[in-house]
Amino acid sequence: MSLWEYANPVKFLRLSERVQPWLWAGAAICLVVGLVWGFFFTPDDFRQGSTVKIIYLHVPSALMAINAWFMMLVASLIWIVRRHHVSALAARAAAPVGIVMTLIALFTGAIWGQPMWGTWWAWDPRLTSFLILFLFYLGYVALWEAIEDPDTAADLTSILCLVGTVFAVLSRYAVLFWNQGLHQGASLSLDKEENVADVFYFPLLVCIGGFVLLFLALVLYRTGTEIRVRRTRALMARETRGANLRAEEA
Amino acid sequence: MRALFFRDLALALRAGGGFGLGLAFFLIVVVLVPFSVGPQSALLTQIAPGVLWLGALLACLLSLDRLLAVDWEDGALDLLATSPLPLEGIVAVKAAAHWVTTGLPLVLAAPVLGVLLNLAPSGYGVLVVSLALGTPALSMIGAFGAALTVGIKRGGLLLSLLVLPLYVPTLIFGAEAARRAAQGLDSATPLLLLAGITLAVLAAMPFAAGAVLRVNLR
């Protein structure tokens, strides 16, 4: 019994279907509890007023936007090294979710930034690197869509993902160098000093948990769809081949 | 490898337009800027380093489309792949030829166009140095992008989408160095970082491009 058994699509589907209801339910519970708690039962911040509450969408989505790319990186590496199709399909399935997370983070950031900084957008390191991450996602998805043969597409996008990761990290430090920041430092870290106040901290943690579960559920669901799409395609190809053979015999 | 390099150079020179097109595009970008932002010389002085870098980058991007596509279409790429040369070397040589035909003219033309944009006198030296350091990285990254999209019909637009985010660090450090020099500040740090990026790209990118090309030629 090893983890690699789930590289078999049938086993993967069986497991993911068993796990998915729990993930969806957990995500729903966490999001409802976290967001309601955050929006209605936390005090207003003494400086930012009620606008601080957008943190419950902004921080988790930004976190998941980065982690989605990281997950794609791991999945791509597994595909390159061990060539498990489920892994490549999982990377493909995660990308659009990552795009949406990036967009949520960018939009909530703009909505938050307008009253706080007096501007919708600033060319600040954090904001800019997120915009670049968004471009990386777009290129990745576009490359998947552009190539017919699924194995070639998986190979090429995996390498693009690896190269993109290196350059994403590089861009992150490049933009830091380029301009002074307006964005605050990390809201959460293992270092206690930097954390937001406890009143905001616990609902935020619940929200992040909800986003993680939602992401997992979405990726598993989409991966399942990808597997089925590919299976359908294989069946149809076999069908046409059989029909051609019969036509030749007749 | 040397033969391949000179073959690519000769092809680019004789194909007509391949050599001059990038330069002409660079000129067009630079000429259009005063029309779009207004001809105030103080403003132009301020944005000149960034505009020159952006123009060079776009001119480089413009010619990437044909970097591998021509050889792909007439089957020369398959022949090259079956030759004893490693694919990594082929891509690197092609990137080098691309740099000589597009990057190098841009480096040489940049000071002349700097006059048009009223670039501060202190900026010329560093602008040329930064372009000379940065454009090889642009060509090599572009060769990777071209290798990625070589099998795709009309991959040009996709190519720019894939390559542009990869160009960001190079652009930032290159333009930063030129800007600092134009303002009379010390620009050693961004220049060193730019050189670091270029060296890293030249060292690692041929392998990524070779791997990608191998997949595409499968």
Short mmCIF file of C-alpha atoms in Angstrom, two decimals:
data_model
loop_
_atom_site.label_atom_id
_atom_site.label_comp_id
_atom_site.label_asym_id
_atom_site.label_seq_id
_atom_site.Cartn_x
_atom_site.Cartn_y
_atom_site.Cartn_z
CA MET A 1 0.00 0.00 0.00
CA SER A 2 1.60 3.20 -1.06
CA LEU A 3 0.52 6.62 -2.15
CA TRP A 4 1.39 5.78 -5.76
CA GLU A 5 -1.54 3.36 -5.94
CA TYR A 6 -3.76 6.40 -6.44
CA ALA A 7 -1.95 7.12 -9.68
CA ASN A 8 -4.35 4.52 -11.06
CA PRO A 9 -7.29 6.59 -12.31
CA VAL A 10 -9.89 4.07 -11.18
CA LYS A 11 -8.55 3.95 -7.63
CA PHE A 12 -8.11 7.70 -7.64
CA LEU A 13 -11.69 8.25 -8.73
CA ARG A 14 -13.01 5.82 -6.13
CA LEU A 15 -11.11 7.52 -3.32
CA SER A 16 -11.81 11.05 -4.47
CA GLU A 17 -15.51 10.33 -4.77
CA ARG A 18 -15.58 9.00 -1.25
CA VAL A 19 -13.70 12.00 0.10
CA GLN A 20 -15.43 14.73 -1.89
CA PRO A 21 -18.73 14.98 0.03
CA TRP A 22 -16.75 15.46 3.23
CA LEU A 23 -14.61 18.12 1.59
CA TRP A 24 -17.60 20.01 0.19
CA ALA A 25 -19.40 19.83 3.54
CA GLY A 26 -16.30 20.88 5.46
CA ALA A 27 -15.69 23.77 3.08
CA ALA A 28 -19.29 24.94 3.34
CA ILE A 29 -19.32 24.73 7.13
CA CYS A 30 -15.98 26.48 7.51
CA LEU A 31 -16.84 29.23 5.04
CA VAL A 32 -20.27 29.89 6.49
CA VAL A 33 -19.01 29.87 10.07
CA GLY A 34 -15.88 31.85 9.28
CA LEU A 35 -17.53 34.47 7.09
CA VAL A 36 -20.58 34.99 9.32
CA TRP A 37 -18.36 35.13 12.38
CA GLY A 38 -16.00 37.48 10.60
CA PHE A 39 -18.58 39.78 9.06
CA PHE A 40 -21.10 40.06 11.88
CA PHE A 41 -19.49 39.09 15.16
CA THR A 42 -16.14 40.82 15.14
CA PRO A 43 -15.69 44.45 16.19
CA ASP A 44 -14.67 47.11 13.69
CA ASP A 45 -11.00 47.89 13.59
CA PHE A 46 -10.14 51.10 15.44
CA ARG A 47 -8.41 52.57 12.40
CA GLN A 48 -9.88 50.82 9.39
CA GLY A 49 -13.50 50.64 10.53
CA SER A 50 -15.61 47.92 9.00
CA THR A 51 -13.55 47.70 5.79
CA VAL A 52 -11.14 45.42 7.63
CA LYS A 53 -13.67 42.62 7.20
CA ILE A 54 -12.73 42.05 3.60
CA ILE A 55 -9.64 40.38 5.07
CA TYR A 56 -11.72 37.19 5.39
CA LEU A 57 -11.84 36.91 1.61
CA HIS A 58 -8.63 38.65 0.68
CA VAL A 59 -6.07 36.78 2.76
CA PRO A 60 -7.36 33.21 2.18
CA SER A 61 -7.75 33.72 -1.56
CA ALA A 62 -4.27 35.23 -1.87
CA LEU A 63 -2.87 32.33 0.12
CA MET A 64 -4.61 29.78 -2.08
CA ALA A 65 -3.55 31.57 -5.26
CA ILE A 66 0.07 30.96 -4.37
CA ASN A 67 -0.50 27.47 -2.99
CA ALA A 68 -2.40 26.45 -6.12
CA TRP A 69 0.67 27.24 -8.20
CA PHE A 70 2.80 25.33 -5.70
CA MET A 71 0.48 22.34 -5.98
CA MET A 72 0.73 22.54 -9.78
CA LEU A 73 4.51 22.56 -9.43
CA VAL A 74 4.48 19.39 -7.30
CA ALA A 75 2.01 17.71 -9.66
CA SER A 76 4.13 18.69 -12.67
CA LEU A 77 7.24 17.27 -11.04
CA ILE A 78 5.44 14.00 -10.34
CA TRP A 79 4.33 13.89 -13.98
CA ILE A 80 7.84 14.53 -15.26
CA VAL A 81 9.48 12.01 -12.94
CA ARG A 82 6.92 9.24 -12.69
CA ARG A 83 4.53 9.99 -15.54
CA HIS A 84 1.28 9.45 -13.71
CA HIS A 85 -1.51 10.85 -15.84
CA VAL A 86 -3.69 11.72 -12.87
CA SER A 87 -0.97 14.05 -11.66
CA ALA A 88 -0.80 15.97 -14.93
CA LEU A 89 -4.59 16.20 -15.02
CA ALA A 90 -4.66 17.45 -11.43
CA ALA A 91 -2.23 20.22 -12.38
CA ARG A 92 -4.45 21.12 -15.29
CA ALA A 93 -7.52 21.07 -13.06
CA ALA A 94 -5.92 23.35 -10.47
CA ALA A 95 -4.93 26.14 -12.84
CA PRO A 96 -8.37 27.72 -13.43
CA VAL A 97 -9.08 27.53 -9.71
CA GLY A 98 -5.82 29.37 -9.16
CA ILE A 99 -6.82 32.01 -11.69
CA VAL A 100 -10.08 32.63 -9.88
CA MET A 101 -8.30 32.82 -6.51
CA THR A 102 -5.83 35.33 -7.95
CA LEU A 103 -8.69 37.40 -9.34
CA ILE A 104 -10.55 37.33 -6.02
CA ALA A 105 -7.39 38.46 -4.24
CA LEU A 106 -6.78 41.25 -6.78
CA PHE A 107 -10.36 42.49 -6.72
CA THR A 108 -10.85 42.37 -2.96
CA GLY A 109 -7.48 44.04 -2.65
CA ALA A 110 -8.63 46.84 -4.95
CA ILE A 111 -11.88 47.22 -3.03
CA TRP A 112 -9.95 47.29 0.23
CA GLY A 113 -7.24 49.56 -1.10
CA GLN A 114 -9.59 52.25 -2.33
CA PRO A 115 -10.79 53.48 1.09
CA MET A 116 -7.52 52.65 2.87
CA TRP A 117 -4.87 53.98 0.51
CA GLY A 118 -7.10 56.21 -1.60
CA THR A 119 -6.30 54.21 -4.72
CA TRP A 120 -7.61 51.12 -6.45
CA TRP A 121 -4.23 50.03 -7.64
CA ALA A 122 -0.64 50.79 -6.75
CA TRP A 123 2.51 49.44 -8.33
CA ASP A 124 3.51 47.94 -5.06
CA PRO A 125 5.65 44.76 -4.89
CA ARG A 126 2.93 42.51 -3.54
CA LEU A 127 0.27 43.76 -5.92
CA THR A 128 2.56 43.68 -8.91
CA SER A 129 3.86 40.19 -8.25
CA PHE A 130 0.27 38.99 -8.00
CA LEU A 131 -0.52 40.51 -11.36
CA ILE A 132 2.49 38.68 -12.80
CA LEU A 133 1.31 35.46 -11.18
CA PHE A 134 -2.02 36.02 -12.91
CA LEU A 135 -0.20 36.31 -16.26
CA PHE A 136 1.66 33.08 -15.53
CA TYR A 137 -1.65 31.31 -14.91
CA LEU A 138 -3.10 32.68 -18.14
CA GLY A 139 -0.11 31.50 -20.15
CA TYR A 140 -0.22 28.07 -18.53
CA VAL A 141 -3.91 27.54 -19.28
CA ALA A 142 -3.52 28.93 -22.79
CA LEU A 143 -0.73 26.45 -23.51
CA TRP A 144 -2.86 23.55 -22.28
CA GLU A 145 -5.69 24.66 -24.52
CA ALA A 146 -3.49 25.19 -27.56
CA ILE A 147 -2.07 21.68 -27.86
CA GLU A 148 -4.07 18.78 -29.24
CA ASP A 149 -2.13 15.79 -27.99
CA PRO A 150 -2.72 15.42 -24.22
CA ASP A 151 0.69 13.88 -23.42
CA THR A 152 2.61 16.54 -25.32
CA ALA A 153 0.52 19.21 -23.64
CA ALA A 154 1.21 17.69 -20.23
CA ASP A 155 4.96 17.59 -20.90
CA LEU A 156 5.16 21.13 -22.20
CA THR A 157 3.01 22.67 -19.49
CA SER A 158 4.96 20.85 -16.78
CA ILE A 159 8.20 22.35 -18.01
CA LEU A 160 6.52 25.73 -18.34
CA CYS A 161 5.32 25.37 -14.75
CA LEU A 162 8.86 24.63 -13.51
CA VAL A 163 10.39 27.52 -15.43
CA GLY A 164 7.51 29.76 -14.44
CA THR A 165 8.06 28.96 -10.77
CA VAL A 166 11.69 30.03 -10.97
CA PHE A 167 10.73 33.24 -12.72
CA ALA A 168 7.79 33.89 -10.41
CA VAL A 169 10.15 33.79 -7.44
CA LEU A 170 12.62 35.94 -9.33
CA SER A 171 9.92 38.45 -10.24
CA ARG A 172 8.86 38.59 -6.64
CA TYR A 173 12.31 39.75 -5.58
CA ALA A 174 12.73 41.93 -8.65
CA VAL A 175 9.59 43.91 -7.92
CA LEU A 176 10.60 44.21 -4.26
CA PHE A 177 13.76 45.87 -5.46
CA TRP A 178 11.94 48.08 -7.90
CA ASN A 179 9.54 49.98 -5.71
CA GLN A 180 8.70 50.76 -2.13
CA GLY A 181 5.66 49.01 -0.77
CA LEU A 182 2.29 50.30 0.25
CA HIS A 183 0.94 46.90 1.19
CA GLN A 184 1.26 45.93 4.81
CA GLY A 185 3.47 43.07 5.91
CA ALA A 186 2.24 39.54 6.40
CA SER A 187 -0.97 39.37 8.38
CA LEU A 188 -0.24 35.87 9.54
CA SER A 189 3.00 34.22 10.35
CA LEU A 190 4.43 31.78 12.79
CA ASP A 191 6.14 34.75 14.36
CA LYS A 192 3.59 35.96 16.91
CA GLU A 193 4.62 39.61 16.71
CA GLU A 194 3.22 40.08 13.24
CA ASN A 195 -0.15 38.47 13.70
CA VAL A 196 -3.38 40.39 13.60
CA ALA A 197 -5.31 40.70 16.86
CA ASP A 198 -6.93 37.52 18.17
CA VAL A 199 -10.48 38.77 17.53
CA PHE A 200 -9.76 38.76 13.80
CA TYR A 201 -7.31 35.89 13.90
CA PHE A 202 -9.63 32.98 14.75
CA PRO A 203 -12.39 33.66 12.20
CA LEU A 204 -9.62 34.24 9.66
CA LEU A 205 -8.16 30.83 10.41
CA VAL A 206 -11.58 29.25 9.94
CA CYS A 207 -11.94 31.05 6.61
CA ILE A 208 -8.54 29.88 5.46
CA GLY A 209 -9.48 26.33 6.40
CA GLY A 210 -12.67 26.75 4.38
CA PHE A 211 -10.74 27.99 1.34
CA VAL A 212 -8.27 25.10 1.58
CA LEU A 213 -11.10 22.56 1.71
CA LEU A 214 -12.94 24.31 -1.11
CA PHE A 215 -9.79 24.27 -3.22
CA LEU A 216 -9.22 20.56 -2.57
CA ALA A 217 -12.83 19.74 -3.39
CA LEU A 218 -12.76 21.77 -6.59
CA VAL A 219 -9.48 20.25 -7.73
CA LEU A 220 -10.63 16.69 -7.02
CA TYR A 221 -13.92 17.35 -8.78
CA ARG A 222 -12.24 18.91 -11.82
CA THR A 223 -9.61 16.17 -11.96
CA GLY A 224 -12.37 13.59 -12.00
CA THR A 225 -13.99 15.45 -14.88
CA GLU A 226 -10.70 15.55 -16.78
CA ILE A 227 -10.22 11.80 -16.30
CA ARG A 228 -13.70 11.10 -17.59
CA VAL A 229 -13.26 13.44 -20.57
CA ARG A 230 -10.12 11.60 -21.50
CA ARG A 231 -11.74 8.21 -21.05
CA THR A 232 -14.64 9.27 -23.27
CA ARG A 233 -12.20 10.42 -25.91
CA ALA A 234 -10.35 7.10 -25.79
CA LEU A 235 -13.61 5.16 -26.09
CA MET A 236 -14.71 7.23 -29.05
CA ALA A 237 -11.36 6.76 -30.75
CA ARG A 238 -11.65 2.99 -30.26
CA GLU A 239 -15.20 3.10 -31.61
CA THR A 240 -14.21 4.92 -34.81
CA ARG A 241 -11.24 2.60 -35.25
CA GLY A 242 -13.51 -0.41 -34.93
CA ALA A 243 -15.98 1.08 -37.38
CA ASN A 244 -13.19 1.72 -39.86
CA LEU A 245 -11.97 -1.88 -39.55
CA ARG A 246 -15.46 -3.24 -40.11
CA ALA A 247 -15.87 -1.00 -43.13
CA GLU A 248 -12.63 -2.34 -44.56
CA GLU A 249 -13.68 -5.94 -44.03
CA ALA A 250 -17.03 -5.38 -45.68
CA MET B 1 27.75 24.48 -34.31
CA ARG B 2 29.66 27.29 -35.89
CA ALA B 3 28.24 26.37 -39.27
CA LEU B 4 24.74 26.45 -37.83
CA PHE B 5 25.40 29.86 -36.30
CA PHE B 6 26.58 31.34 -39.59
CA ARG B 7 23.77 29.65 -41.48
CA ASP B 8 21.23 31.31 -39.21
CA LEU B 9 22.98 34.64 -39.56
CA ALA B 10 23.02 34.36 -43.34
CA LEU B 11 19.37 33.36 -43.42
CA ALA B 12 18.38 36.28 -41.24
CA LEU B 13 20.43 38.70 -43.35
CA ARG B 14 19.23 37.48 -46.72
CA ALA B 15 15.62 36.91 -45.82
CA GLY B 16 15.19 40.67 -46.00
CA GLY B 17 13.46 42.46 -43.20
CA GLY B 18 14.51 39.88 -40.64
CA PHE B 19 17.52 41.95 -39.74
CA GLY B 20 16.08 45.43 -40.07
CA LEU B 21 12.57 44.74 -38.90
CA GLY B 22 13.39 44.69 -35.22
CA LEU B 23 15.30 47.92 -35.53
CA ALA B 24 12.51 49.58 -37.47
CA PHE B 25 10.01 48.47 -34.84
CA PHE B 26 12.26 49.85 -32.10
CA LEU B 27 12.37 53.16 -33.95
CA ILE B 28 8.60 53.20 -34.37
CA VAL B 29 7.97 52.60 -30.66
CA VAL B 30 10.39 55.36 -29.71
CA VAL B 31 8.96 57.80 -32.25
CA LEU B 32 5.37 57.11 -31.19
CA VAL B 33 6.05 57.83 -27.52
CA PRO B 34 6.37 61.64 -27.86
CA PHE B 35 3.15 61.63 -29.86
CA SER B 36 1.30 59.73 -27.16
CA VAL B 37 2.63 61.43 -24.01
CA GLY B 38 3.32 64.87 -25.46
CA PRO B 39 6.64 66.39 -26.49
CA GLN B 40 7.64 68.05 -23.18
CA SER B 41 11.36 67.42 -22.98
CA ALA B 42 11.45 67.22 -19.17
CA LEU B 43 8.86 64.45 -19.18
CA LEU B 44 10.64 62.62 -21.98
CA THR B 45 13.93 62.80 -20.10
CA GLN B 46 12.24 61.19 -17.16
CA ILE B 47 10.69 58.27 -19.03
CA ALA B 48 13.41 57.79 -21.68
CA PRO B 49 15.29 54.85 -20.03
CA GLY B 50 12.11 52.89 -19.45
CA VAL B 51 10.76 53.56 -22.93
CA LEU B 52 14.02 52.53 -24.57
CA TRP B 53 14.09 49.29 -22.59
CA LEU B 54 10.46 48.57 -23.35
CA GLY B 55 11.01 49.26 -27.04
CA ALA B 56 13.97 46.90 -27.14
CA LEU B 57 11.97 44.21 -25.38
CA LEU B 58 9.02 44.51 -27.75
CA ALA B 59 11.29 44.52 -30.80
CA CYS B 60 12.91 41.33 -29.50
CA LEU B 61 9.51 39.75 -28.89
CA LEU B 62 8.41 40.59 -32.42
CA SER B 63 11.08 38.47 -34.04
CA LEU B 64 10.81 35.43 -31.73
CA ASP B 65 7.94 34.04 -33.73
CA ARG B 66 10.24 33.07 -36.59
CA LEU B 67 13.14 31.88 -34.44
CA LEU B 68 12.32 28.18 -34.79
CA ALA B 69 9.13 28.23 -36.85
CA VAL B 70 10.89 28.58 -40.21
CA ASP B 71 13.08 25.55 -39.61
CA TRP B 72 10.12 23.66 -38.25
CA GLU B 73 8.04 24.29 -41.33
CA ASP B 74 10.63 23.19 -43.89
CA GLY B 75 11.75 20.23 -41.81
CA ALA B 76 15.26 21.53 -41.16
CA LEU B 77 14.63 21.27 -37.44
CA ASP B 78 14.09 17.52 -37.68
CA LEU B 79 17.33 17.19 -39.61
CA LEU B 80 19.16 19.24 -37.01
CA ALA B 81 17.69 17.08 -34.27
CA THR B 82 19.03 13.92 -35.90
CA SER B 83 22.48 15.47 -36.29
CA PRO B 84 25.12 14.70 -33.64
CA LEU B 85 24.62 18.12 -32.06
CA PRO B 86 22.69 18.10 -28.78
CA LEU B 87 19.33 19.86 -28.98
CA GLU B 88 20.37 22.10 -26.10
CA GLY B 89 23.28 23.31 -28.19
CA ILE B 90 21.10 23.89 -31.22
CA VAL B 91 18.68 26.03 -29.26
CA ALA B 92 21.54 27.97 -27.65
CA VAL B 93 23.15 28.62 -31.03
CA LYS B 94 19.86 29.73 -32.49
CA ALA B 95 19.32 32.07 -29.57
CA ALA B 96 22.82 33.45 -30.09
CA ALA B 97 22.14 34.07 -33.77
CA HIS B 98 18.87 35.71 -32.81
CA TRP B 99 20.72 37.97 -30.41
CA VAL B 100 23.27 38.99 -33.00
CA THR B 101 20.58 39.84 -35.54
CA THR B 102 18.13 41.60 -33.21
CA GLY B 103 19.65 42.26 -29.79
CA LEU B 104 22.98 43.64 -30.92
CA PRO B 105 21.54 46.19 -33.40
CA LEU B 106 19.18 47.36 -30.67
CA VAL B 107 22.08 47.86 -28.29
CA LEU B 108 23.93 49.88 -30.90
CA ALA B 109 20.88 51.91 -31.91
CA ALA B 110 19.73 52.71 -28.37
CA PRO B 111 22.05 55.73 -27.83
CA VAL B 112 20.90 57.31 -31.10
CA LEU B 113 17.27 56.88 -30.13
CA GLY B 114 18.16 58.16 -26.66
CA VAL B 115 18.86 61.52 -28.31
CA LEU B 116 15.34 61.53 -29.73
CA LEU B 117 13.91 60.97 -26.26
CA ASN B 118 16.14 63.59 -24.65
CA LEU B 119 17.87 61.04 -22.43
CA ALA B 120 20.02 62.58 -19.68
CA PRO B 121 23.71 62.53 -20.72
CA SER B 122 24.76 60.46 -17.71
CA GLY B 123 22.42 57.68 -18.79
CA TYR B 124 23.94 56.71 -22.15
CA GLY B 125 26.79 54.51 -20.96
CA VAL B 126 24.74 52.48 -18.51
CA LEU B 127 21.84 52.20 -20.96
CA VAL B 128 24.10 50.54 -23.50
CA VAL B 129 25.71 48.33 -20.86
CA SER B 130 22.36 47.29 -19.41
CA LEU B 131 20.96 46.48 -22.85
CA ALA B 132 24.10 44.56 -23.76
CA LEU B 133 23.80 42.59 -20.53
CA GLY B 134 20.04 42.07 -20.67
CA THR B 135 19.20 41.34 -24.30
CA PRO B 136 21.02 37.94 -24.39
CA ALA B 137 18.68 36.84 -21.60
CA LEU B 138 15.71 38.08 -23.64
CA SER B 139 16.85 36.05 -26.66
CA MET B 140 17.42 32.89 -24.62
CA ILE B 141 14.10 33.11 -22.77
CA GLY B 142 12.48 33.82 -26.11
CA ALA B 143 14.08 30.73 -27.61
CA PHE B 144 12.49 28.70 -24.81
CA GLY B 145 9.12 30.26 -25.61
CA ALA B 146 9.60 29.62 -29.30
CA ALA B 147 10.48 25.98 -28.57
CA LEU B 148 7.31 25.67 -26.49
CA THR B 149 5.02 26.98 -29.21
CA VAL B 150 6.81 25.63 -32.27
CA GLY B 151 4.22 22.96 -33.02
CA ILE B 152 1.24 25.25 -32.65
CA LYS B 153 -0.38 26.92 -35.61
CA ARG B 154 -0.29 30.68 -35.21
CA GLY B 155 1.48 30.39 -31.89
CA GLY B 156 2.77 33.96 -32.07
CA LEU B 157 0.23 35.49 -29.74
CA LEU B 158 0.50 32.60 -27.31
CA LEU B 159 4.26 32.99 -27.45
CA SER B 160 4.07 36.59 -26.27
CA LEU B 161 1.68 35.65 -23.48
CA LEU B 162 4.04 32.92 -22.29
CA VAL B 163 7.24 34.90 -22.62
CA LEU B 164 6.17 38.31 -21.26
CA PRO B 165 5.93 37.30 -17.60
CA LEU B 166 9.31 35.63 -17.92
CA TYR B 167 10.75 38.91 -19.19
CA VAL B 168 9.63 40.85 -16.12
CA PRO B 169 12.74 40.47 -13.92
CA THR B 170 15.11 41.31 -16.77
CA LEU B 171 13.06 44.36 -17.70
CA ILE B 172 12.87 45.58 -14.11
CA PHE B 173 16.60 45.39 -13.43
CA GLY B 174 17.63 46.64 -16.86
CA ALA B 175 15.33 49.65 -16.82
CA GLU B 176 16.17 50.30 -13.18
CA ALA B 177 19.88 50.46 -13.95
CA ALA B 178 19.36 52.83 -16.87
CA ARG B 179 16.96 54.99 -14.88
CA ARG B 180 19.31 55.29 -11.94
CA ALA B 181 22.20 56.23 -14.17
CA ALA B 182 20.08 58.85 -15.96
CA GLN B 183 19.25 60.39 -12.59
CA GLY B 184 22.92 60.41 -11.66
CA LEU B 185 22.61 57.65 -9.05
CA ASP B 186 24.79 54.61 -8.59
CA SER B 187 23.54 51.78 -10.79
CA ALA B 188 26.01 49.03 -9.92
CA THR B 189 23.55 46.89 -7.95
CA PRO B 190 20.85 46.49 -10.61
CA LEU B 191 23.54 45.94 -13.22
CA LEU B 192 25.07 43.14 -11.17
CA LEU B 193 21.66 41.57 -10.58
CA LEU B 194 20.89 41.87 -14.28
CA ALA B 195 24.17 40.17 -15.14
CA GLY B 196 23.31 37.45 -12.62
CA ILE B 197 19.92 36.85 -14.23
CA THR B 198 21.46 36.70 -17.69
CA LEU B 199 24.14 34.24 -16.63
CA ALA B 200 21.61 32.04 -14.85
CA VAL B 201 19.32 32.13 -17.87
CA LEU B 202 22.16 31.30 -20.26
CA ALA B 203 23.23 28.43 -18.03
CA ALA B 204 19.86 26.83 -17.36
CA MET B 205 17.47 27.85 -20.13
CA PRO B 206 19.04 25.83 -22.99
CA PHE B 207 18.21 22.67 -21.05
CA ALA B 208 14.58 23.67 -20.55
CA ALA B 209 14.33 24.71 -24.21
CA GLY B 210 16.02 21.48 -25.34
CA ALA B 211 13.65 19.37 -23.26
CA VAL B 212 10.66 21.20 -24.65
CA LEU B 213 11.90 20.88 -28.20
CA ARG B 214 12.45 17.15 -27.71
CA VAL B 215 8.82 16.79 -26.68
CA ASN B 216 7.68 18.83 -29.66
CA LEU B 217 9.74 16.81 -32.13
CA ARG B 218 8.54 13.49 -30.73
#
